[in-house]
Every structure is written in C-alpha cells, then in structure tokens.
CSV table of C-alpha atoms in Angstrom, one decimal:
chain,number,residue,atom,x,y,z
Y,911,UNK,CA,-34.5,12.3,-15.5
Y,912,UNK,CA,-34.1,14.4,-19.2
Y,913,UNK,CA,-31.7,15.9,-21.3
Y,914,UNK,CA,-31.4,19.2,-23.2
Y,915,UNK,CA,-33.6,17.5,-26.1
Y,916,UNK,CA,-36.6,16.8,-23.2
Y,917,UNK,CA,-35.6,12.3,-23.9
Y,918,UNK,CA,-34.9,10.8,-21.1
Y,919,UNK,CA,-31.9,9.5,-20.3
Y,920,UNK,CA,-30.4,6.0,-19.9
Y,921,UNK,CA,-29.6,4.0,-16.9
Y,922,UNK,CA,-25.3,4.1,-18.2
Y,923,UNK,CA,-26.0,8.1,-19.1
Y,924,UNK,CA,-27.6,8.5,-15.1
Y,925,UNK,CA,-25.0,6.3,-14.0
Y,926,UNK,CA,-21.7,8.5,-15.2
Y,927,UNK,CA,-23.4,11.4,-13.9
Y,928,UNK,CA,-23.9,10.0,-10.5
Y,929,UNK,CA,-20.2,8.9,-10.9
Y,930,UNK,CA,-18.4,11.9,-12.7
Y,931,UNK,CA,-20.4,14.0,-9.3
Y,932,UNK,CA,-19.2,11.9,-7.2
Y,933,UNK,CA,-15.4,12.1,-8.1
Y,934,UNK,CA,-16.0,16.1,-8.2
Y,935,UNK,CA,-17.0,16.3,-4.6
Y,936,UNK,CA,-13.7,14.3,-4.3
Y,937,UNK,CA,-14.9,11.0,-3.3
Y,938,UNK,CA,-13.6,7.8,-5.0
Y,939,UNK,CA,-14.8,4.4,-5.8
Y,940,UNK,CA,-14.0,1.3,-4.5
Y,941,UNK,CA,-14.4,-2.6,-5.8
Y,942,UNK,CA,-13.1,-5.6,-4.1
Y,943,UNK,CA,-14.4,-9.2,-3.0
Y,944,UNK,CA,-14.5,-9.9,0.9
Y,945,UNK,CA,-13.0,-13.1,1.9
Y,946,UNK,CA,-16.0,-15.4,4.1
Y,947,UNK,CA,-13.5,-14.4,7.4
Y,948,UNK,CA,-13.8,-10.4,6.0
Y,949,UNK,CA,-18.2,-11.0,5.1
Y,950,UNK,CA,-18.8,-12.3,8.5
Y,951,UNK,CA,-17.0,-9.2,10.1
Y,952,UNK,CA,-18.9,-6.7,7.9
Y,953,UNK,CA,-21.8,-8.4,8.4
Y,954,UNK,CA,-21.6,-8.1,12.6
Y,955,UNK,CA,-20.6,-4.8,12.1
Y,956,UNK,CA,-23.5,-3.3,10.0
Y,957,UNK,CA,-25.7,-4.8,12.3
Y,958,UNK,CA,-24.5,-3.0,15.0
Y,959,UNK,CA,-24.0,-0.1,13.3
Y,960,UNK,CA,-26.0,0.6,10.6
Y,961,UNK,CA,-23.3,1.8,8.4
Y,962,UNK,CA,-24.2,1.5,4.7
Y,963,UNK,CA,-21.3,0.2,2.9
Y,964,UNK,CA,-19.8,3.7,1.9
Y,965,UNK,CA,-19.7,4.7,5.5
Y,966,UNK,CA,-17.9,1.6,6.8
Y,967,UNK,CA,-15.5,1.3,4.1
Y,968,UNK,CA,-14.2,4.7,4.8
Y,969,UNK,CA,-14.3,3.7,8.3
Y,970,UNK,CA,-12.2,0.4,8.2
Y,971,UNK,CA,-9.8,2.3,6.4
Y,972,UNK,CA,-9.7,5.1,8.5
Y,973,UNK,CA,-9.0,3.0,11.6
Y,974,UNK,CA,-6.4,1.2,9.5
Y,975,UNK,CA,-4.6,4.2,9.0
Y,976,UNK,CA,-5.0,5.1,12.6
Y,977,UNK,CA,-3.9,1.2,13.3
Y,978,UNK,CA,-0.8,1.9,10.6
Y,979,UNK,CA,0.2,5.3,12.5
Y,980,UNK,CA,0.1,3.9,16.2
Y,981,UNK,CA,2.3,1.3,15.0
Y,982,UNK,CA,-0.6,-1.6,15.6
Y,983,UNK,CA,-1.6,-3.2,12.3
Y,984,UNK,CA,0.6,-6.5,13.4
Y,985,UNK,CA,-1.0,-6.8,16.7
Y,986,UNK,CA,-4.5,-6.1,15.1
Y,987,UNK,CA,-3.7,-8.8,12.6
Y,988,UNK,CA,-2.8,-11.0,15.4
Y,989,UNK,CA,-5.6,-10.6,16.6
Y,990,UNK,CA,-7.6,-11.5,13.7
Y,991,UNK,CA,-5.5,-14.7,13.0
Y,992,UNK,CA,-5.8,-16.1,16.0
Y,993,UNK,CA,-9.5,-15.8,16.2
Y,994,UNK,CA,-10.0,-17.5,12.8
Y,995,UNK,CA,-11.5,-13.8,12.0
C-alpha cells in the first residue's frame, strides 16, 4: 500500500487507517482480559461455531442484552456459578 507520494505506509499508519474505516462503518473496538473460566467457555464456543473473535464478542453481548431484557441474567449467572464456568 502506498500513499499519494508513492511511499509505502508504515504498519502503524495502516492500522490507524483500518481502525478509522471500522469506526466510520459504525463498529467499536473492545479490549479486555478473560478470566480462566471465561477463556474455557470461549475456547469451547469457538471450537463449536468457528466464529472469529469479532463475531463471538458481538453475539455474546447481544445474547447478554437479550437475557437482560428477558430478566434472565440472574438465572444465567447462577448457572455459571454453580457449574464453575
């Protein structure tokens, strides 16, 4: 990839442009660290679905939102606690 002067873009510039395009398309970058329990759940879901990180996180948030709207967050959290997940 080159800029208007014919020089190649640095990796940092490519990343900045990529992130800018993602923001313009309405996407938001999320970062965080997974607990060992969450990582085990992540690995199992990823193996079964072949979802990439973006799709997995997006669906996890949407499912959590649905559980919240249906009043099921407490029930699901209790299940996770009881099953050490």
